[in-house]
Amino acid sequence: MASQPDSNKNVQSGATLWHGRFAQAPAQELVAFTQSLSFDQQLWSFDIIGSLAHVHMLGVAGVLSSAEVAIISEALNTTRSEFESDKFVFLDTDEDIHTAIERRVTQLCGDVGGKLHTARSRNDQVVTALRLWCKHNVALLAQRTLGLVDTLVLRAQQSGWGQDGIYLPGYTHLQKAQPVLLAHHLGAHAWSLLRDVERLQQTLDRLDVSPLGAGALAGSSLPIDPAVSAEKMGFGKVFANSMDAVSDRDFVAEILFDIALLGTHLSRIGEEWVLWTTEEFGFAHLDDGFATGSSMLPQKKNADIAELARGKTGRLIGNLTAVLVVLKGLPLAYNRDLQEDKEPLFDSVNQVSLALSALTGMIASATFHPDAMAQAADMEALAATDLAEWLVRQGTPFRQAHAIIGELVRLTHETGSSLKSAVVAHPSLGPEAAKLVGVGVGVQQRTSPGASGPMSGASQQQLLNIEIDRLRKLSK
Ligand code: ARG
């Protein structure tokens, strides 16, 4: 990492890019409070891309000569190599990454470097670099999310979509409801993550607009062409309104929402794995590499990844809230408050990426316990709905069938007798209906489209794969 500014030193007069208007050097307290270099350093490569495009555009527009464009571009490329080899040196007077780079370019190429900022403000420069950063990182995030989907789908496939697939109780209200295929359960999480991927891609499409050329807020009196720099940077569109261009952070809020919801999905997955890996459930155990121990209790093996996937979602939601609150009171156009967009954004992207990788590894390496799952799912009462539907097939109205089976279940609780024998003995049910109560029978029963069961397993698998292929193509 390049060297950090030393905040204890006095700032020299005349060292900032805007010193002309000021008779005195900035106070140290001001510098300490307003700097953003400590967190916006990671924008360096995108700032250089933006500056190269800007200089190119100034050349095309005839504002700079081709010799000037060549000199400034070379200095920008040298600066890029300095960052790449960790040799870039920051000064105490560098307010943010953008001023640091312009300062270095001017050092490298002399007075002509002073032309780099022609018809540009930090207001359009900052948001250009930030949009480029987002294009790069949101695409990576979509890929990472697809990586977790792949793992869920692989584990689903291994656990079986067919008649001998692993099954477990499906829950409502965390009470056992009906047996479901493990593949179907894992597939449900895959679907929520696929919506996250689609949402990230839609956000990417919307943020693909270049704000460069908007200037401080009102554009420029020089003959610049924002479309030229936009194309050079690979943006799909150019801003239409300069004031909107410099003040719009919708894309930051949108990404933070996408991540907060993605995090919410990861949190729900995490919560289930915390339960599944308890002794009480015993549905799965974690690979040693993806579990943690206790400093005092020698026997413990904890699902800390699953817990943190759940816990970190608090801050992902907080980051979204923080940015919305920053934005809500801002008059047009640029306000320094907007500098507060970066830390929540960087934090959310970073944390959710870590969570995705850790959960992917945890789920890929975990072991399922089909016997414990089956035992929990083979409780006789879980056949209740199938029995009611059997009565419906005999012509009984569902509400009546529901009451008959409900009473039978109550009876078994009161008498301690088995549901199967009660079904056999019941005048409206009998031995044929009793076949629905038995080990591994329930999970085979549901046949409707989108249902959990071997009959729809093949189409479930196919639907997932089609959606994965579609989204993977879009993210290329
Ligand atoms: N570091 C600031 C930011 O991230 C730079 C913008 C400063 N612009 C200004 N007009 N003071 O927003």
PDB file of N, CA and C in Angstrom, residues 364-460:
ATOM      1  N   ALA A 364     -20.340 -25.689   0.565  1.00  0.00           N
ATOM      2  CA  ALA A 364     -19.715 -26.672  -0.342  1.00  0.00           C
ATOM      3  C   ALA A 364     -19.068 -27.812   0.438  1.00  0.00           C
ATOM      4  N   SER A 365     -18.531 -27.507   1.628  1.00  0.00           N
ATOM      5  CA  SER A 365     -17.741 -28.519   2.341  1.00  0.00           C
ATOM      6  C   SER A 365     -18.520 -29.205   3.468  1.00  0.00           C
ATOM      7  N   ALA A 366     -19.753 -28.797   3.719  1.00  0.00           N
ATOM      8  CA  ALA A 366     -20.509 -29.372   4.842  1.00  0.00           C
ATOM      9  C   ALA A 366     -21.008 -30.776   4.495  1.00  0.00           C
ATOM     10  N   THR A 367     -21.310 -31.538   5.531  1.00  0.00           N
ATOM     11  CA  THR A 367     -21.869 -32.888   5.345  1.00  0.00           C
ATOM     12  C   THR A 367     -23.320 -32.885   5.818  1.00  0.00           C
ATOM     13  N   PHE A 368     -24.203 -33.415   4.979  1.00  0.00           N
ATOM     14  CA  PHE A 368     -25.606 -33.547   5.386  1.00  0.00           C
ATOM     15  C   PHE A 368     -25.823 -34.876   6.086  1.00  0.00           C
ATOM     16  N   HIS A 369     -26.825 -34.921   6.958  1.00  0.00           N
ATOM     17  CA  HIS A 369     -27.167 -36.167   7.648  1.00  0.00           C
ATOM     18  C   HIS A 369     -28.572 -36.602   7.243  1.00  0.00           C
ATOM     19  N   PRO A 370     -28.661 -37.363   6.138  1.00  0.00           N
ATOM     20  CA  PRO A 370     -29.968 -37.749   5.601  1.00  0.00           C
ATOM     21  C   PRO A 370     -30.821 -38.511   6.615  1.00  0.00           C
ATOM     22  N   ASP A 371     -30.183 -39.318   7.486  1.00  0.00           N
ATOM     23  CA  ASP A 371     -30.973 -40.111   8.443  1.00  0.00           C
ATOM     24  C   ASP A 371     -31.698 -39.215   9.441  1.00  0.00           C
ATOM     25  N   ALA A 372     -30.948 -38.222   9.955  1.00  0.00           N
ATOM     26  CA  ALA A 372     -31.577 -37.302  10.918  1.00  0.00           C
ATOM     27  C   ALA A 372     -32.691 -36.509  10.250  1.00  0.00           C
ATOM     28  N   MET A 373     -32.455 -36.119   9.015  1.00  0.00           N
ATOM     29  CA  MET A 373     -33.489 -35.357   8.286  1.00  0.00           C
ATOM     30  C   MET A 373     -34.734 -36.220   8.077  1.00  0.00           C
ATOM     31  N   ALA A 374     -34.508 -37.461   7.623  1.00  0.00           N
ATOM     32  CA  ALA A 374     -35.639 -38.351   7.333  1.00  0.00           C
ATOM     33  C   ALA A 374     -36.409 -38.660   8.616  1.00  0.00           C
ATOM     34  N   GLN A 375     -35.661 -38.913   9.679  1.00  0.00           N
ATOM     35  CA  GLN A 375     -36.310 -39.240  10.948  1.00  0.00           C
ATOM     36  C   GLN A 375     -37.216 -38.093  11.407  1.00  0.00           C
ATOM     37  N   ALA A 376     -36.716 -36.873  11.233  1.00  0.00           N
ATOM     38  CA  ALA A 376     -37.523 -35.713  11.630  1.00  0.00           C
ATOM     39  C   ALA A 376     -38.738 -35.539  10.724  1.00  0.00           C
ATOM     40  N   ALA A 377     -38.591 -35.977   9.466  1.00  0.00           N
ATOM     41  CA  ALA A 377     -39.672 -35.755   8.491  1.00  0.00           C
ATOM     42  C   ALA A 377     -40.686 -36.885   8.475  1.00  0.00           C
ATOM     43  N   ASP A 378     -40.320 -38.026   9.035  1.00  0.00           N
ATOM     44  CA  ASP A 378     -41.206 -39.188   8.959  1.00  0.00           C
ATOM     45  C   ASP A 378     -42.213 -39.251  10.108  1.00  0.00           C
ATOM     46  N   MET A 379     -42.347 -38.171  10.864  1.00  0.00           N
ATOM     47  CA  MET A 379     -43.405 -38.085  11.871  1.00  0.00           C
ATOM     48  C   MET A 379     -44.757 -38.293  11.189  1.00  0.00           C
ATOM     49  N   GLU A 380     -45.565 -39.147  11.763  1.00  0.00           N
ATOM     50  CA  GLU A 380     -46.833 -39.490  11.095  1.00  0.00           C
ATOM     51  C   GLU A 380     -47.707 -38.266  10.788  1.00  0.00           C
ATOM     52  N   ALA A 381     -47.708 -37.319  11.721  1.00  0.00           N
ATOM     53  CA  ALA A 381     -48.604 -36.161  11.561  1.00  0.00           C
ATOM     54  C   ALA A 381     -48.314 -35.359  10.299  1.00  0.00           C
ATOM     55  N   LEU A 382     -47.115 -35.512   9.757  1.00  0.00           N
ATOM     56  CA  LEU A 382     -46.784 -34.755   8.551  1.00  0.00           C
ATOM     57  C   LEU A 382     -47.537 -35.260   7.318  1.00  0.00           C
ATOM     58  N   ALA A 383     -48.263 -36.405   7.494  1.00  0.00           N
ATOM     59  CA  ALA A 383     -49.083 -36.910   6.385  1.00  0.00           C
ATOM     60  C   ALA A 383     -50.486 -36.304   6.407  1.00  0.00           C
ATOM     61  N   ALA A 384     -50.772 -35.456   7.399  1.00  0.00           N
ATOM     62  CA  ALA A 384     -52.144 -34.971   7.597  1.00  0.00           C
ATOM     63  C   ALA A 384     -52.729 -34.321   6.341  1.00  0.00           C
ATOM     64  N   THR A 385     -51.948 -33.471   5.690  1.00  0.00           N
ATOM     65  CA  THR A 385     -52.474 -32.764   4.511  1.00  0.00           C
ATOM     66  C   THR A 385     -52.724 -33.744   3.365  1.00  0.00           C
ATOM     67  N   ASP A 386     -51.805 -34.716   3.222  1.00  0.00           N
ATOM     68  CA  ASP A 386     -51.998 -35.716   2.152  1.00  0.00           C
ATOM     69  C   ASP A 386     -53.279 -36.523   2.407  1.00  0.00           C
ATOM     70  N   LEU A 387     -53.554 -36.809   3.688  1.00  0.00           N
ATOM     71  CA  LEU A 387     -54.788 -37.544   4.023  1.00  0.00           C
ATOM     72  C   LEU A 387     -56.023 -36.697   3.694  1.00  0.00           C
ATOM     73  N   ALA A 388     -55.957 -35.423   4.023  1.00  0.00           N
ATOM     74  CA  ALA A 388     -57.092 -34.540   3.703  1.00  0.00           C
ATOM     75  C   ALA A 388     -57.293 -34.494   2.187  1.00  0.00           C
ATOM     76  N   GLU A 389     -56.190 -34.430   1.448  1.00  0.00           N
ATOM     77  CA  GLU A 389     -56.314 -34.377  -0.027  1.00  0.00           C
ATOM     78  C   GLU A 389     -56.813 -35.721  -0.590  1.00  0.00           C
ATOM     79  N   TRP A 390     -56.504 -36.821   0.110  1.00  0.00           N
ATOM     80  CA  TRP A 390     -57.043 -38.134  -0.297  1.00  0.00           C
ATOM     81  C   TRP A 390     -58.577 -38.105  -0.199  1.00  0.00           C
ATOM     82  N   LEU A 391     -59.063 -37.515   0.912  1.00  0.00           N
ATOM     83  CA  LEU A 391     -60.525 -37.388   1.087  1.00  0.00           C
ATOM     84  C   LEU A 391     -61.129 -36.506   0.007  1.00  0.00           C
ATOM     85  N   VAL A 392     -60.407 -35.437  -0.345  1.00  0.00           N
ATOM     86  CA  VAL A 392     -60.891 -34.539  -1.411  1.00  0.00           C
ATOM     87  C   VAL A 392     -61.051 -35.329  -2.708  1.00  0.00           C
ATOM     88  N   ARG A 393     -60.077 -36.210  -2.980  1.00  0.00           N
ATOM     89  CA  ARG A 393     -60.172 -37.036  -4.204  1.00  0.00           C
ATOM     90  C   ARG A 393     -61.391 -37.954  -4.163  1.00  0.00           C
ATOM     91  N   GLN A 394     -61.867 -38.299  -2.936  1.00  0.00           N
ATOM     92  CA  GLN A 394     -63.075 -39.141  -2.810  1.00  0.00           C
ATOM     93  C   GLN A 394     -64.352 -38.281  -2.850  1.00  0.00           C
ATOM     94  N   GLY A 395     -64.192 -36.973  -2.999  1.00  0.00           N
ATOM     95  CA  GLY A 395     -65.366 -36.119  -3.112  1.00  0.00           C
ATOM     96  C   GLY A 395     -65.715 -35.319  -1.869  1.00  0.00           C
ATOM     97  N   THR A 396     -64.949 -35.451  -0.811  1.00  0.00           N
ATOM     98  CA  THR A 396     -65.233 -34.675   0.406  1.00  0.00           C
ATOM     99  C   THR A 396     -64.771 -33.226   0.210  1.00  0.00           C
ATOM    100  N   PRO A 397     -65.602 -32.254   0.550  1.00  0.00           N
ATOM    101  CA  PRO A 397     -65.135 -30.855   0.470  1.00  0.00           C
ATOM    102  C   PRO A 397     -63.910 -30.658   1.369  1.00  0.00           C
ATOM    103  N   PHE A 398     -62.965 -29.843   0.916  1.00  0.00           N
ATOM    104  CA  PHE A 398     -61.690 -29.751   1.648  1.00  0.00           C
ATOM    105  C   PHE A 398     -61.880 -29.327   3.100  1.00  0.00           C
ATOM    106  N   ARG A 399     -62.772 -28.348   3.353  1.00  0.00           N
ATOM    107  CA  ARG A 399     -62.931 -27.859   4.719  1.00  0.00           C
ATOM    108  C   ARG A 399     -63.368 -28.980   5.659  1.00  0.00           C
ATOM    109  N   GLN A 400     -64.242 -29.857   5.131  1.00  0.00           N
ATOM    110  CA  GLN A 400     -64.712 -31.008   5.918  1.00  0.00           C
ATOM    111  C   GLN A 400     -63.581 -32.028   6.121  1.00  0.00           C
ATOM    112  N   ALA A 401     -62.830 -32.263   5.044  1.00  0.00           N
ATOM    113  CA  ALA A 401     -61.693 -33.210   5.109  1.00  0.00           C
ATOM    114  C   ALA A 401     -60.683 -32.725   6.145  1.00  0.00           C
ATOM    115  N   HIS A 402     -60.427 -31.422   6.131  1.00  0.00           N
ATOM    116  CA  HIS A 402     -59.492 -30.808   7.072  1.00  0.00           C
ATOM    117  C   HIS A 402     -59.947 -31.081   8.509  1.00  0.00           C
ATOM    118  N   ALA A 403     -61.247 -30.934   8.760  1.00  0.00           N
ATOM    119  CA  ALA A 403     -61.787 -31.144  10.108  1.00  0.00           C
ATOM    120  C   ALA A 403     -61.663 -32.615  10.518  1.00  0.00           C
ATOM    121  N   ILE A 404     -61.961 -33.520   9.573  1.00  0.00           N
ATOM    122  CA  ILE A 404     -61.882 -34.961   9.893  1.00  0.00           C
ATOM    123  C   ILE A 404     -60.459 -35.339  10.307  1.00  0.00           C
ATOM    124  N   ILE A 405     -59.483 -34.903   9.501  1.00  0.00           N
ATOM    125  CA  ILE A 405     -58.088 -35.285   9.785  1.00  0.00           C
ATOM    126  C   ILE A 405     -57.606 -34.570  11.045  1.00  0.00           C
ATOM    127  N   GLY A 406     -58.021 -33.310  11.204  1.00  0.00           N
ATOM    128  CA  GLY A 406     -57.634 -32.560  12.407  1.00  0.00           C
ATOM    129  C   GLY A 406     -58.101 -33.278  13.672  1.00  0.00           C
ATOM    130  N   GLU A 407     -59.336 -33.771  13.629  1.00  0.00           N
ATOM    131  CA  GLU A 407     -59.867 -34.497  14.785  1.00  0.00           C
ATOM    132  C   GLU A 407     -59.090 -35.783  15.049  1.00  0.00           C
ATOM    133  N   LEU A 408     -58.734 -36.460  13.932  1.00  0.00           N
ATOM    134  CA  LEU A 408     -57.951 -37.704  14.076  1.00  0.00           C
ATOM    135  C   LEU A 408     -56.612 -37.439  14.753  1.00  0.00           C
ATOM    136  N   VAL A 409     -55.973 -36.357  14.315  1.00  0.00           N
ATOM    137  CA  VAL A 409     -54.662 -36.014  14.898  1.00  0.00           C
ATOM    138  C   VAL A 409     -54.824 -35.710  16.391  1.00  0.00           C
ATOM    139  N   ARG A 410     -55.906 -34.960  16.708  1.00  0.00           N
ATOM    140  CA  ARG A 410     -56.148 -34.643  18.121  1.00  0.00           C
ATOM    141  C   ARG A 410     -56.326 -35.924  18.923  1.00  0.00           C
ATOM    142  N   LEU A 411     -57.084 -36.846  18.343  1.00  0.00           N
ATOM    143  CA  LEU A 411     -57.335 -38.129  18.999  1.00  0.00           C
ATOM    144  C   LEU A 411     -56.029 -38.876  19.293  1.00  0.00           C
ATOM    145  N   THR A 412     -55.132 -38.890  18.290  1.00  0.00           N
ATOM    146  CA  THR A 412     -53.856 -39.613  18.504  1.00  0.00           C
ATOM    147  C   THR A 412     -53.070 -38.953  19.630  1.00  0.00           C
ATOM    148  N   HIS A 413     -53.169 -37.613  19.722  1.00  0.00           N
ATOM    149  CA  HIS A 413     -52.466 -36.934  20.817  1.00  0.00           C
ATOM    150  C   HIS A 413     -53.084 -37.328  22.155  1.00  0.00           C
ATOM    151  N   GLU A 414     -54.413 -37.413  22.182  1.00  0.00           N
ATOM    152  CA  GLU A 414     -55.094 -37.716  23.448  1.00  0.00           C
ATOM    153  C   GLU A 414     -54.892 -39.167  23.871  1.00  0.00           C
ATOM    154  N   THR A 415     -54.952 -40.081  22.892  1.00  0.00           N
ATOM    155  CA  THR A 415     -54.910 -41.508  23.247  1.00  0.00           C
ATOM    156  C   THR A 415     -53.517 -42.101  23.150  1.00  0.00           C
ATOM    157  N   GLY A 416     -52.632 -41.368  22.457  1.00  0.00           N
ATOM    158  CA  GLY A 416     -51.285 -41.912  22.281  1.00  0.00           C
ATOM    159  C   GLY A 416     -51.233 -42.991  21.206  1.00  0.00           C
ATOM    160  N   SER A 417     -52.328 -43.190  20.494  1.00  0.00           N
ATOM    161  CA  SER A 417     -52.319 -44.231  19.443  1.00  0.00           C
ATOM    162  C   SER A 417     -51.670 -43.671  18.180  1.00  0.00           C
ATOM    163  N   SER A 418     -51.318 -44.590  17.244  1.00  0.00           N
ATOM    164  CA  SER A 418     -50.652 -44.122  16.039  1.00  0.00           C
ATOM    165  C   SER A 418     -51.681 -43.614  15.046  1.00  0.00           C
ATOM    166  N   LEU A 419     -51.244 -42.626  14.239  1.00  0.00           N
ATOM    167  CA  LEU A 419     -52.141 -42.044  13.238  1.00  0.00           C
ATOM    168  C   LEU A 419     -52.508 -43.108  12.202  1.00  0.00           C
ATOM    169  N   LYS A 420     -51.526 -43.917  11.852  1.00  0.00           N
ATOM    170  CA  LYS A 420     -51.766 -44.920  10.817  1.00  0.00           C
ATOM    171  C   LYS A 420     -52.910 -45.848  11.224  1.00  0.00           C
ATOM    172  N   SER A 421     -52.867 -46.351  12.463  1.00  0.00           N
ATOM    173  CA  SER A 421     -53.929 -47.273  12.875  1.00  0.00           C
ATOM    174  C   SER A 421     -55.279 -46.561  12.989  1.00  0.00           C
ATOM    175  N   ALA A 422     -55.235 -45.290  13.403  1.00  0.00           N
ATOM    176  CA  ALA A 422     -56.480 -44.519  13.468  1.00  0.00           C
ATOM    177  C   ALA A 422     -57.071 -44.330  12.075  1.00  0.00           C
ATOM    178  N   VAL A 423     -56.203 -44.159  11.079  1.00  0.00           N
ATOM    179  CA  VAL A 423     -56.671 -43.994   9.698  1.00  0.00           C
ATOM    180  C   VAL A 423     -57.294 -45.294   9.191  1.00  0.00           C
ATOM    181  N   VAL A 424     -56.596 -46.391   9.480  1.00  0.00           N
ATOM    182  CA  VAL A 424     -57.109 -47.704   9.056  1.00  0.00           C
ATOM    183  C   VAL A 424     -58.517 -47.918   9.621  1.00  0.00           C
ATOM    184  N   ALA A 425     -58.701 -47.530  10.887  1.00  0.00           N
ATOM    185  CA  ALA A 425     -59.971 -47.803  11.575  1.00  0.00           C
ATOM    186  C   ALA A 425     -61.080 -46.812  11.215  1.00  0.00           C
ATOM    187  N   HIS A 426     -60.711 -45.696  10.599  1.00  0.00           N
ATOM    188  CA  HIS A 426     -61.712 -44.652  10.347  1.00  0.00           C
ATOM    189  C   HIS A 426     -62.638 -45.030   9.188  1.00  0.00           C
ATOM    190  N   PRO A 427     -63.983 -44.872   9.369  1.00  0.00           N
ATOM    191  CA  PRO A 427     -64.934 -45.295   8.322  1.00  0.00           C
ATOM    192  C   PRO A 427     -64.743 -44.568   6.991  1.00  0.00           C
ATOM    193  N   SER A 428     -64.336 -43.300   7.012  1.00  0.00           N
ATOM    194  CA  SER A 428     -64.177 -42.591   5.734  1.00  0.00           C
ATOM    195  C   SER A 428     -62.789 -42.777   5.120  1.00  0.00           C
ATOM    196  N   LEU A 429     -61.874 -43.386   5.892  1.00  0.00           N
ATOM    197  CA  LEU A 429     -60.501 -43.502   5.379  1.00  0.00           C
ATOM    198  C   LEU A 429     -60.186 -44.977   5.079  1.00  0.00           C
ATOM    199  N   GLY A 430     -59.584 -45.693   6.025  1.00  0.00           N
ATOM    200  CA  GLY A 430     -59.338 -47.104   5.787  1.00  0.00           C
ATOM    201  C   GLY A 430     -57.935 -47.406   5.292  1.00  0.00           C
ATOM    202  N   PRO A 431     -57.637 -48.674   4.976  1.00  0.00           N
ATOM    203  CA  PRO A 431     -56.280 -49.135   4.650  1.00  0.00           C
ATOM    204  C   PRO A 431     -55.666 -48.443   3.423  1.00  0.00           C
ATOM    205  N   GLU A 432     -56.499 -48.121   2.430  1.00  0.00           N
ATOM    206  CA  GLU A 432     -55.958 -47.479   1.217  1.00  0.00           C
ATOM    207  C   GLU A 432     -55.362 -46.110   1.577  1.00  0.00           C
ATOM    208  N   ALA A 433     -56.134 -45.338   2.356  1.00  0.00           N
ATOM    209  CA  ALA A 433     -55.651 -44.016   2.782  1.00  0.00           C
ATOM    210  C   ALA A 433     -54.430 -44.159   3.693  1.00  0.00           C
ATOM    211  N   ALA A 434     -54.411 -45.224   4.488  1.00  0.00           N
ATOM    212  CA  ALA A 434     -53.320 -45.405   5.460  1.00  0.00           C
ATOM    213  C   ALA A 434     -51.964 -45.599   4.782  1.00  0.00           C
ATOM    214  N   LYS A 435     -51.999 -45.953   3.477  1.00  0.00           N
ATOM    215  CA  LYS A 435     -50.723 -46.099   2.746  1.00  0.00           C
ATOM    216  C   LYS A 435     -49.961 -44.769   2.656  1.00  0.00           C
ATOM    217  N   LEU A 436     -50.709 -43.683   2.880  1.00  0.00           N
ATOM    218  CA  LEU A 436     -50.060 -42.360   2.811  1.00  0.00           C
ATOM    219  C   LEU A 436     -49.225 -42.070   4.057  1.00  0.00           C
ATOM    220  N   VAL A 437     -49.444 -42.880   5.107  1.00  0.00           N
ATOM    221  CA  VAL A 437     -48.676 -42.664   6.336  1.00  0.00           C
ATOM    222  C   VAL A 437     -47.566 -43.708   6.372  1.00  0.00           C
ATOM    223  N   GLY A 438     -46.334 -43.277   6.226  1.00  0.00           N
ATOM    224  CA  GLY A 438     -45.255 -44.261   6.262  1.00  0.00           C
ATOM    225  C   GLY A 438     -43.932 -43.609   5.914  1.00  0.00           C
ATOM    226  N   VAL A 439     -42.878 -44.352   6.186  1.00  0.00           N
ATOM    227  CA  VAL A 439     -41.523 -43.820   5.981  1.00  0.00           C
ATOM    228  C   VAL A 439     -41.284 -43.478   4.504  1.00  0.00           C
ATOM    229  N   GLY A 440     -40.904 -42.250   4.245  1.00  0.00           N
ATOM    230  CA  GLY A 440     -40.521 -41.817   2.892  1.00  0.00           C
ATOM    231  C   GLY A 440     -41.680 -41.658   1.927  1.00  0.00           C
ATOM    232  N   VAL A 441     -42.905 -41.776   2.408  1.00  0.00           N
ATOM    233  CA  VAL A 441     -44.064 -41.719   1.505  1.00  0.00           C
ATOM    234  C   VAL A 441     -44.450 -40.266   1.190  1.00  0.00           C
ATOM    235  N   GLY A 442     -44.464 -39.451   2.209  1.00  0.00           N
ATOM    236  CA  GLY A 442     -44.996 -38.096   2.074  1.00  0.00           C
ATOM    237  C   GLY A 442     -44.311 -37.271   0.991  1.00  0.00           C
ATOM    238  N   VAL A 443     -42.995 -37.361   0.957  1.00  0.00           N
ATOM    239  CA  VAL A 443     -42.255 -36.500   0.033  1.00  0.00           C
ATOM    240  C   VAL A 443     -42.574 -36.827  -1.424  1.00  0.00           C
ATOM    241  N   GLN A 444     -43.096 -38.060  -1.670  1.00  0.00           N
ATOM    242  CA  GLN A 444     -43.401 -38.472  -3.050  1.00  0.00           C
ATOM    243  C   GLN A 444     -44.740 -37.908  -3.529  1.00  0.00           C
ATOM    244  N   GLN A 445     -45.545 -37.346  -2.629  1.00  0.00           N
ATOM    245  CA  GLN A 445     -46.944 -37.096  -2.953  1.00  0.00           C
ATOM    246  C   GLN A 445     -47.226 -35.848  -3.788  1.00  0.00           C
ATOM    247  N   ARG A 446     -46.408 -34.829  -3.623  1.00  0.00           N
ATOM    248  CA  ARG A 446     -46.795 -33.560  -4.257  1.00  0.00           C
ATOM    249  C   ARG A 446     -46.325 -33.494  -5.704  1.00  0.00           C
ATOM    250  N   THR A 447     -47.294 -33.296  -6.592  1.00  0.00           N
ATOM    251  CA  THR A 447     -47.026 -33.437  -8.025  1.00  0.00           C
ATOM    252  C   THR A 447     -47.298 -32.162  -8.828  1.00  0.00           C
ATOM    253  N   SER A 448     -47.818 -31.143  -8.164  1.00  0.00           N
ATOM    254  CA  SER A 448     -48.201 -29.937  -8.920  1.00  0.00           C
ATOM    255  C   SER A 448     -46.953 -29.178  -9.390  1.00  0.00           C
ATOM    256  N   PRO A 449     -47.093 -28.368 -10.430  1.00  0.00           N
ATOM    257  CA  PRO A 449     -45.938 -27.612 -10.938  1.00  0.00           C
ATOM    258  C   PRO A 449     -45.319 -26.745  -9.845  1.00  0.00           C
ATOM    259  N   GLY A 450     -43.993 -26.775  -9.754  1.00  0.00           N
ATOM    260  CA  GLY A 450     -43.299 -25.962  -8.753  1.00  0.00           C
ATOM    261  C   GLY A 450     -43.306 -26.577  -7.369  1.00  0.00           C
ATOM    262  N   ALA A 451     -43.967 -27.741  -7.229  1.00  0.00           N
ATOM    263  CA  ALA A 451     -44.048 -28.393  -5.916  1.00  0.00           C
ATOM    264  C   ALA A 451     -42.736 -29.079  -5.573  1.00  0.00           C
ATOM    265  N   SER A 452     -42.596 -29.415  -4.284  1.00  0.00           N
ATOM    266  CA  SER A 452     -41.436 -30.200  -3.866  1.00  0.00           C
ATOM    267  C   SER A 452     -41.768 -31.668  -3.966  1.00  0.00           C
ATOM    268  N   GLY A 453     -41.101 -32.353  -4.845  1.00  0.00           N
ATOM    269  CA  GLY A 453     -41.326 -33.788  -4.953  1.00  0.00           C
ATOM    270  C   GLY A 453     -40.634 -34.318  -6.184  1.00  0.00           C
ATOM    271  N   PRO A 454     -40.381 -35.593  -6.219  1.00  0.00           N
ATOM    272  CA  PRO A 454     -39.650 -36.188  -7.336  1.00  0.00           C
ATOM    273  C   PRO A 454     -40.327 -35.951  -8.681  1.00  0.00           C
ATOM    274  N   MET A 455     -41.672 -35.814  -8.689  1.00  0.00           N
ATOM    275  CA  MET A 455     -42.360 -35.620  -9.955  1.00  0.00           C
ATOM    276  C   MET A 455     -41.966 -34.293 -10.598  1.00  0.00           C
ATOM    277  N   SER A 456     -41.748 -33.278  -9.770  1.00  0.00           N
ATOM    278  CA  SER A 456     -41.384 -31.987 -10.361  1.00  0.00           C
ATOM    279  C   SER A 456     -39.887 -31.716 -10.250  1.00  0.00           C
ATOM    280  N   GLY A 457     -39.144 -32.701  -9.693  1.00  0.00           N
ATOM    281  CA  GLY A 457     -37.704 -32.488  -9.483  1.00  0.00           C
ATOM    282  C   GLY A 457     -36.963 -32.141 -10.759  1.00  0.00           C
ATOM    283  N   ALA A 458     -37.240 -32.883 -11.824  1.00  0.00           N
ATOM    284  CA  ALA A 458     -36.508 -32.649 -13.069  1.00  0.00           C
ATOM    285  C   ALA A 458     -36.780 -31.247 -13.606  1.00  0.00           C
ATOM    286  N   SER A 459     -38.049 -30.856 -13.537  1.00  0.00           N
ATOM    287  CA  SER A 459     -38.357 -29.526 -14.085  1.00  0.00           C
ATOM    288  C   SER A 459     -37.814 -28.430 -13.170  1.00  0.00           C
ATOM    289  N   GLN A 460     -37.807 -28.693 -11.847  1.00  0.00           N
ATOM    290  CA  GLN A 460     -37.207 -27.720 -10.916  1.00  0.00           C
ATOM    291  C   GLN A 460     -35.746 -27.469 -11.272  1.00  0.00           C
TER     292      GLN A 460
END
